[in-house]
Each structure stands twice: as C-alpha cells, then as structure tokens.
Short mmCIF file of C-alpha atoms in Angstrom, two decimals:
data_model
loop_
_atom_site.label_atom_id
_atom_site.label_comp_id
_atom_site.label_asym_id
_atom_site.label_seq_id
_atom_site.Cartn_x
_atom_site.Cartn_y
_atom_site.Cartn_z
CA UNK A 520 2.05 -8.79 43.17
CA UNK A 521 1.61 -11.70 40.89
CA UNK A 522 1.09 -10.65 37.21
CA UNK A 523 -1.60 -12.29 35.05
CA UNK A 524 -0.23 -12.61 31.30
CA UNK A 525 -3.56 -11.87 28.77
CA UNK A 526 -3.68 -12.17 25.41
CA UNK A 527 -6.75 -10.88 23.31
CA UNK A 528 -6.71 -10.16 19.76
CA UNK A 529 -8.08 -7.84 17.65
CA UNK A 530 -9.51 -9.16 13.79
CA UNK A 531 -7.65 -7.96 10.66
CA UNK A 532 -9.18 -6.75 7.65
CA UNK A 533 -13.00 -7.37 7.76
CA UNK A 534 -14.59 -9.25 4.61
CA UNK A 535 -16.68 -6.91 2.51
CA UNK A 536 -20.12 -7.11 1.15
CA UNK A 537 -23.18 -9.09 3.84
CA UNK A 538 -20.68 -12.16 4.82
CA UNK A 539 -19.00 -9.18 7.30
CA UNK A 540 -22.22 -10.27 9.84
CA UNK A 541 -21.56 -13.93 9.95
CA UNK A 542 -18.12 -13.50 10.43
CA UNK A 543 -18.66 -11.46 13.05
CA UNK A 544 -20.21 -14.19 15.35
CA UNK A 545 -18.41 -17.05 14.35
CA UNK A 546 -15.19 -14.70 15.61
CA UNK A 547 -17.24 -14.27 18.85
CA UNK A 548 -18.06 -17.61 19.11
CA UNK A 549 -14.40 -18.96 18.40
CA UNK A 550 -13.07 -16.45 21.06
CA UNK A 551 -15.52 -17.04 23.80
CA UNK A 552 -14.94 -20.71 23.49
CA UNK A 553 -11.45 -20.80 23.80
CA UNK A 554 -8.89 -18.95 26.27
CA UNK A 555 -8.63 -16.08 24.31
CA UNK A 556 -8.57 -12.95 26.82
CA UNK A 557 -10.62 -10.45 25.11
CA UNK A 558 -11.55 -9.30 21.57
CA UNK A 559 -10.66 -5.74 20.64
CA UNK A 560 -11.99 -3.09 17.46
CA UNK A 561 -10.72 -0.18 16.32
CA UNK A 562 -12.18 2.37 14.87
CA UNK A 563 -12.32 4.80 12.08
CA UNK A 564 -14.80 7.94 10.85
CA UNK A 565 -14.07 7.30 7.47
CA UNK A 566 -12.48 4.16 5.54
CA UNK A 567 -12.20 2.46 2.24
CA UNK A 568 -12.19 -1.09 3.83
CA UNK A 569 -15.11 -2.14 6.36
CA UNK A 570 -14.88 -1.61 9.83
CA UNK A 571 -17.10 -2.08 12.39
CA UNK A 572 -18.19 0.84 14.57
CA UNK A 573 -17.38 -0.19 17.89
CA UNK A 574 -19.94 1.09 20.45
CA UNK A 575 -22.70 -1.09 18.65
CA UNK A 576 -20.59 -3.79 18.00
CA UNK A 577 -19.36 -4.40 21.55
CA UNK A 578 -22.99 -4.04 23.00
CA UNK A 579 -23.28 -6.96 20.29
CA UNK A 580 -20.79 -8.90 21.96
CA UNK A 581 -21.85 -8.24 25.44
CA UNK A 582 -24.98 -9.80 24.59
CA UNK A 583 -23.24 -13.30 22.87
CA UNK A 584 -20.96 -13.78 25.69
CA UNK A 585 -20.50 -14.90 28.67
CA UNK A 586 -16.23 -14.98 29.61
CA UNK A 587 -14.99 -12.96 27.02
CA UNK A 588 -13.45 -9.45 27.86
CA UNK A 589 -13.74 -6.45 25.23
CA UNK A 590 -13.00 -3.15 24.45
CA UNK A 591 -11.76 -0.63 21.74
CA UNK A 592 -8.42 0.13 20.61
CA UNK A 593 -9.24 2.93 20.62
CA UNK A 594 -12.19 4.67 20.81
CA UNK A 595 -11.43 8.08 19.37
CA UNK A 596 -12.42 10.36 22.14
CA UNK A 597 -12.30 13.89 20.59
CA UNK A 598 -15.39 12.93 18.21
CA UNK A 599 -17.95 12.25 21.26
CA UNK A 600 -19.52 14.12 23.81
CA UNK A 601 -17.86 12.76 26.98
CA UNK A 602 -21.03 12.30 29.41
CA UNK A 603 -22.69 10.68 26.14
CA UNK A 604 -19.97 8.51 25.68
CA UNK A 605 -19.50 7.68 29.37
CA UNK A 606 -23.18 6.20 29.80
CA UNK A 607 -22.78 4.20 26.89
CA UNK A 608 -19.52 2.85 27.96
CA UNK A 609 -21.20 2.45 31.61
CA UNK A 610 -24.48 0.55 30.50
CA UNK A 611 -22.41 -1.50 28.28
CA UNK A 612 -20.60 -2.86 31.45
CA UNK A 613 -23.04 -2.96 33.45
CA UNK A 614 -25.14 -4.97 31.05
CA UNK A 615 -22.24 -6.96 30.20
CA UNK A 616 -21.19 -7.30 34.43
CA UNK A 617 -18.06 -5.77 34.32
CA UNK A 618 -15.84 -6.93 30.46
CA UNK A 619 -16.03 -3.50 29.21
CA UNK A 620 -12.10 -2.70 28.73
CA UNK A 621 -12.52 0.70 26.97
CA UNK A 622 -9.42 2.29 25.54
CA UNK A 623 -8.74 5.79 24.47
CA UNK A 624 -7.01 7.58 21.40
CA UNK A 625 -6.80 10.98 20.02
CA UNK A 626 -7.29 9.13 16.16
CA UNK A 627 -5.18 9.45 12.80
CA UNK A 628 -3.74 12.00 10.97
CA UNK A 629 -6.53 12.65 9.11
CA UNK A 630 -7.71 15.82 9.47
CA UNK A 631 -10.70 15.24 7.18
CA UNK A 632 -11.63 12.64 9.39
CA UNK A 633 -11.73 15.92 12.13
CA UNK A 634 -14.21 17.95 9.40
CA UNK A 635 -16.69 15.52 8.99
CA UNK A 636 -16.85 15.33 12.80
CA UNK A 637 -16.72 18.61 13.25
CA UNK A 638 -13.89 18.76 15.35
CA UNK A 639 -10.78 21.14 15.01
CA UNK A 640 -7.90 19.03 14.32
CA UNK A 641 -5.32 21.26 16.36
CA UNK A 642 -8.18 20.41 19.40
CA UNK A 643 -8.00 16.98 19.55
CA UNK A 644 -5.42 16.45 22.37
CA UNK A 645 -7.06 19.18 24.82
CA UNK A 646 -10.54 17.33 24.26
CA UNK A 647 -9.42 13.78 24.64
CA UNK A 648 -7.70 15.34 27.97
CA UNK A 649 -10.27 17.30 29.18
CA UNK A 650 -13.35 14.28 28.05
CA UNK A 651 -11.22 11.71 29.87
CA UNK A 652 -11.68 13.69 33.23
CA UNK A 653 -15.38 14.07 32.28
CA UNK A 654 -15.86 10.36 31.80
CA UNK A 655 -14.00 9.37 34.26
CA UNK A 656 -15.96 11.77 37.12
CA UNK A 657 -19.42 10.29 35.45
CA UNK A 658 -18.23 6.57 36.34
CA UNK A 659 -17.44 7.40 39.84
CA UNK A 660 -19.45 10.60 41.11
CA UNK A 661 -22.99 11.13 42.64
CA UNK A 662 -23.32 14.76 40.83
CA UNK A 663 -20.77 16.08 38.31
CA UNK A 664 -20.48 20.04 37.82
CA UNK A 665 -17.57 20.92 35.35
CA UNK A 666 -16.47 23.73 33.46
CA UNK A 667 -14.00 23.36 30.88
CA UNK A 668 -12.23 24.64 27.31
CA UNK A 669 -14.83 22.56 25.61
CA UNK A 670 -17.86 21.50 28.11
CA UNK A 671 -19.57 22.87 31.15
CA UNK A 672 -22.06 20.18 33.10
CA UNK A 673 -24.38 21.47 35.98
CA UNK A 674 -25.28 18.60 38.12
CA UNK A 675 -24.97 15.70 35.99
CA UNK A 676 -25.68 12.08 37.11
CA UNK A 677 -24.71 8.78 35.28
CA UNK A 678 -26.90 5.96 35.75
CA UNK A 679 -26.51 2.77 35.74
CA UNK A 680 -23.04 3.05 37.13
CA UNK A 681 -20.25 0.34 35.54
CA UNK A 682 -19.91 -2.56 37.57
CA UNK A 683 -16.15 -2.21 37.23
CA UNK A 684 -15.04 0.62 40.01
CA UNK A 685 -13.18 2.11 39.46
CA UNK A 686 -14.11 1.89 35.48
CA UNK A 687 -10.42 1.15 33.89
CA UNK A 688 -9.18 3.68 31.11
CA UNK A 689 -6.74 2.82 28.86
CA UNK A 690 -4.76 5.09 26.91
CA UNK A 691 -3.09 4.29 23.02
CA UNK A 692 -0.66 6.21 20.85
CA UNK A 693 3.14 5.48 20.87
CA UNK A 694 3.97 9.68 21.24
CA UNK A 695 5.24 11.16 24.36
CA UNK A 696 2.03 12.99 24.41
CA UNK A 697 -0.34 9.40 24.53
CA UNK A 698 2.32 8.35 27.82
CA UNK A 699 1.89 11.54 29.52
CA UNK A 700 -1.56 11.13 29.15
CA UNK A 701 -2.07 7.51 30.49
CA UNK A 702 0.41 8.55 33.43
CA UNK A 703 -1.76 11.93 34.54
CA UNK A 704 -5.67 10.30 33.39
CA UNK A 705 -5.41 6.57 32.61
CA UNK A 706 -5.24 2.79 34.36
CA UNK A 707 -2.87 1.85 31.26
CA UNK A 708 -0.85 2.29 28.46
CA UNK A 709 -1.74 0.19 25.15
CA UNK A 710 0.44 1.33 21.82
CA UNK A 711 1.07 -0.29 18.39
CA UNK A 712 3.48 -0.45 15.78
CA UNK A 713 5.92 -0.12 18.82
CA UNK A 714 9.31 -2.20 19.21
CA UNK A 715 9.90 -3.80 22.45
CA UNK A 716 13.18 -1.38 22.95
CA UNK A 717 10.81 1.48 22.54
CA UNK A 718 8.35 -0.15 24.36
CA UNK A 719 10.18 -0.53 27.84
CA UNK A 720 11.26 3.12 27.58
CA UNK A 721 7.52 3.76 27.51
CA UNK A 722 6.95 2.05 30.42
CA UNK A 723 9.51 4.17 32.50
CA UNK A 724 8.44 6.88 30.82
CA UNK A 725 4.83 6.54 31.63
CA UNK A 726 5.35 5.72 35.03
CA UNK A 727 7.50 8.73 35.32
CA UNK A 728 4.69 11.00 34.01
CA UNK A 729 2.36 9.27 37.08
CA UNK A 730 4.17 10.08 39.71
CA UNK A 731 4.62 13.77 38.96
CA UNK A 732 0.67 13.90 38.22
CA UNK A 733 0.64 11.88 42.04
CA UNK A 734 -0.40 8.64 40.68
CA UNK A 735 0.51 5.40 39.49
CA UNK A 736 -0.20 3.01 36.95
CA UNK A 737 -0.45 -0.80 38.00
CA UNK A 738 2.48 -2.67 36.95
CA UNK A 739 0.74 -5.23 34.93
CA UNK A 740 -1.53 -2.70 32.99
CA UNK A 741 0.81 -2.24 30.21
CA UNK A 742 0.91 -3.78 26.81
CA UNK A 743 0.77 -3.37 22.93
CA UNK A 744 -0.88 -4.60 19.89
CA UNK A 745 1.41 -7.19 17.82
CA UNK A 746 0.45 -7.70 14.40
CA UNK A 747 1.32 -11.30 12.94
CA UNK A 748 0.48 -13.63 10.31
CA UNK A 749 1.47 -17.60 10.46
CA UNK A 750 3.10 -19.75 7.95
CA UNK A 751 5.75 -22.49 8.39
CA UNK A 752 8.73 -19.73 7.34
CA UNK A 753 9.06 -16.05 7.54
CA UNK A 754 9.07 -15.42 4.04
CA UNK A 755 5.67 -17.05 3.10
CA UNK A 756 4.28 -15.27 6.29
CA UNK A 757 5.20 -11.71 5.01
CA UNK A 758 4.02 -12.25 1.18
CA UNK A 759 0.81 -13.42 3.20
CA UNK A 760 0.50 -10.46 5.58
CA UNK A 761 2.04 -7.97 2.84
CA UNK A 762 -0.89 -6.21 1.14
CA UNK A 763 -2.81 -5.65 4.72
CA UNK A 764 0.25 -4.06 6.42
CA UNK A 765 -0.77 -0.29 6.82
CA UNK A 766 1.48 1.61 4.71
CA UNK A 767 4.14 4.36 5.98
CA UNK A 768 3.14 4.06 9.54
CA UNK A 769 6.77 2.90 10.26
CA UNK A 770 10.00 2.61 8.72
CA UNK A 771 11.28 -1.39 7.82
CA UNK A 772 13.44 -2.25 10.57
CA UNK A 773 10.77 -1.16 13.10
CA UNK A 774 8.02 -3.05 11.59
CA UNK A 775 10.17 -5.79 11.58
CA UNK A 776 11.03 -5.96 15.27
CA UNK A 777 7.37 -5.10 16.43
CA UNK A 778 5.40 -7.71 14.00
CA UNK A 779 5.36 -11.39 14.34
CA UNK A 780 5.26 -12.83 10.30
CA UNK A 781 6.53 -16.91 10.31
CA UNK A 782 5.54 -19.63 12.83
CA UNK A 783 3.80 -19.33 15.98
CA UNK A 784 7.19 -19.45 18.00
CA UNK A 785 8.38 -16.53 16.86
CA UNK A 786 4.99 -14.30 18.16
CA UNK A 787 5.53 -16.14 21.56
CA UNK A 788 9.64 -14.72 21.38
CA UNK A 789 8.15 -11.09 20.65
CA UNK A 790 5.79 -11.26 23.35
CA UNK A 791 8.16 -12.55 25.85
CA UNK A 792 10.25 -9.46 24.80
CA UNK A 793 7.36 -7.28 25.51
CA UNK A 794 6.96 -8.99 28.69
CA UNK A 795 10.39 -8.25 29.52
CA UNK A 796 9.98 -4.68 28.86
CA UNK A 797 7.06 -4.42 31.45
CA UNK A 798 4.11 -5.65 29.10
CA UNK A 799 1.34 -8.14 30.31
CA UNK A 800 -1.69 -7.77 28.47
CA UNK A 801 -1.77 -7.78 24.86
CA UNK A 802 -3.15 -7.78 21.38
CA UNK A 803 -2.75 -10.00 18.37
CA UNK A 804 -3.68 -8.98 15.25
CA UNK A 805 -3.40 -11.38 12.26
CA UNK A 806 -2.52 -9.78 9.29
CA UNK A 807 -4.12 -11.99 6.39
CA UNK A 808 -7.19 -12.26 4.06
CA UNK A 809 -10.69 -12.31 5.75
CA UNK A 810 -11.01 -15.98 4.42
CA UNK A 811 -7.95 -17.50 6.24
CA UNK A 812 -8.41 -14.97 9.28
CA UNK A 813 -10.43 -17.86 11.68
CA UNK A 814 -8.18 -20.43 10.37
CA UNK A 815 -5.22 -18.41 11.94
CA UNK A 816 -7.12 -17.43 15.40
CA UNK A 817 -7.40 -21.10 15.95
CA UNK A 818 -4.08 -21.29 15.37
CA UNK A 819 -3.30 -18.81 18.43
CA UNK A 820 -5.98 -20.01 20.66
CA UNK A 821 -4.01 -23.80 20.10
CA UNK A 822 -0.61 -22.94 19.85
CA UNK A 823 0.13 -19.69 21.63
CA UNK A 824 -2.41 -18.62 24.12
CA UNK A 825 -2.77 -21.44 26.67
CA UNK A 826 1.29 -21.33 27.40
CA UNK A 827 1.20 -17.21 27.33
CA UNK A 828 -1.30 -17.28 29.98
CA UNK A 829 0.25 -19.82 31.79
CA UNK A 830 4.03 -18.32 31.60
#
C-alpha cells in the first residue's frame, strides 16, 4: 500500500488570563487554512498552566472547520465512563463527518490526579483496557451487553453512530504496557518523548503484540509527538524552548535525539528518522512562549509541512 505522510501539531504552552480564547481560533484558523493535517490537545485533571479540556474544545473545532482533522493526545480514559465517553466521541464525528482522531492514555503519574477523579491509581490500566472494549463495541454494535471488573451494560445502544467505521483508536504511552495495548485494542500507536531507535523497536514490538491478540495494526498508523522550537542555530533554539521543556520526563541524551530545537531542517531529519523506523503520521509541538507560538506554526505550515506530505 502507498503510505500517506501527515503532520498535525499539537500547541505548546497556552497563554494565561482571557487572551487563551482568541488564541484559540486564530490557531484554528491558521491550521485549517494551511496543509496542516490535524490539530491535537492533551489533557490534564489538574495543572498549574492552562489547558484546555479537550472534549469541549474539539466539539469547538468541529464546528470552525471544515478540512482539518483532530483528536486528543490523549484522552485519559480511566477518568470517564466508557459508554459516556463513546457518544461524545461518536456525536463529535458525526457532527464533524468523520475528523474525530481520538487517542487513548492511561494519564501521569499523578496519583492525586486519580483522587480527585475518584479513580484507584493501581486501576488505571485494567479500566483503560476494559473502557476501550466498551467504546469500541458502542461505535460498532446494534445492542451492547457487558459485564466487566469495572462496568456491566444491559442492552445499550449508541446513537448517532461515528461516521468513521470502524471509529479509529489510538493508543499513547512509550511503556511496553501502552504497545501491548494498541496491538490487542487499538488502530495505532502514538508515543512521545520517544527516540527514533526506541521508536522502531516499538513498532515491531507492537505489531508483535497484534498478531498474538489475532490482529494487526495498519502499517502507516504509527507515529509520535516531536517537540521543537525554531531559531537559525541550535543553541538559541534550546534557550528558547528551555523553560517549557517538561522536567524529568527523560534523561539528556534522549531528549536530545527525540526533540527538534534549531532550524526547520533539522525537524524534517528527525521525522525522516521516524519515518524510517515505521512512523507516518505525526505531531509537532513547538516548544516556545504563547506570544511567538503562531509565529512558529507558520513557520511549519511554510517550511516543513508541504514537502513532509509530499515525501
């Protein structure tokens, strides 16, 4: 099959205080009027920094656009109910005809962020395994009886279905635990903070875990999140991106090889390592103050995207 090389990106830190809403549709605007794939949010319970909650946000976006693909990266699964969660996810594509690209995480380490959702923190693995079956029956099934560790559904119907079906589930985290998940319950496989070494082991590894579950992933529904920042040298680059870098999520030389800090050349050299590895569809993140962040989207849109999608 012929692969189709995306490129979406996902904004950096948000600005605080009310400018937050106006940025949020000029970054709409920018991406759906250039060839940027898709727009991505993550999510958080609990943060010191703004970030927008992504199930209202991304009906937001559904409703400004027209082209542009979207999705979370990630939603974090164990804090919903799963048939909930599947109708929103469903009437947001089907509203939307089809661009919901939904993605699924088991969250941080936070285990306070667990509390306030009252959620077990040792549970969050079984529930983000046994809600992805849930959603996933919801999307596709007339009726849905279940009974499971953490939910039991008698005759349950989702409707509007999603336009997209089957409705795609992506799966993050860079542990052996996230691959063997997106090999026995998901369409893909979408870490971070992951070197392209590390990366095509992930692939195998992932593929591996499908075909002893009976399945397979498609080849070209792999990919990764690749934080950069753009200057005209690598040093000015990483003094820029340096106080939004989350801090002790990985060691120096692996943020390093996974990050893309100096001039838009050297993003399109990590990517096509990523692409070697078995990678097609990916994130960029720019790693900068909110005030410069648009400035450095352009950037991509110009510079990095068009040749990416035509590679």
């Amino acid at each position: 099959m012929r692969i189709k090389y995306r490129l979406g990106v996902m904004p950096g830190p948000w600005p605080t205080g009310p400018d937050g809403a106006e940025f949020l549709w000029r970054l709409v605007d920018l991406c759906e009027t250039t060839e940027i794939d898709s727009l991505w949010l993550s999510e958080r319970l609990s943060s010191p920094l703004p970030v927008p909650e992504p199930m209202t946000t991304l009906a937001a976006v559904a409703a400004r656009t027209r082209r542009l693909k979207f999705g979370p990266s990630v939603f974090i699964t164990p804090f919903r109910n799963p048939v909930t969660a599947a109708r929103e996810i469903a009437m947001i594509d089907y509203l939307s005809g089809g661009r919901m690209l939904p993605a699924f995480g088991i969250g941080v380490e936070q285990e306070r962020e667990f509390l306030a959702a009252g959620v077990p923190f040792k549970e969050r693995g079984r529930r983000t395994d046994e809600a992805l079956t849930i959603m996933r029956r919801c999307w596709s099934e007339t009726e849905v009886s279940f009974e499971g560790e953490f939910w039991r559904l008698d005759k349950i119907t989702v409707l509007p279905r999603p336009i997209q079906q089957p409705m795609p589930a992506w799966i993050g985290g860079n542990s052996e635990a996230a691959m063997r998940r997106a090999g026995r319950l998901g369409d893909g496989w979408i870490p971070s903070f992951i070197p392209p070494d590390r990366f095509a082991t992930g692939v195998g590894q992932t593929q591996r875990f499908a075909a002893e579950a009976g399945r397979e992933v498609p080849v070209d529904h792999f990919g990764t999140l690749v934080n950069f920042c753009f200057a005209a040298d690598r040093a000015t680059a990483r003094a820029i991106a340096g106080p939004f870098v989350p801090r002790n999520r990985v060691d120096d030389a692996t943020l390093e090889a996974c990050t893309a800090f100096g001039p838009p050349a050297l993003l399109r050299e990590r990517l096509e390592q990523y692409a070697a590895g078995g990678g097609s569809k990916f994130i960029a993140r720019p790693m900068c103050p909110p005030e410069i962040m648009l400035d450095q989207l352009r950037q991509l849109a110009e510079e990095v995207v068009p040749d990416f999608h035509r590679r």
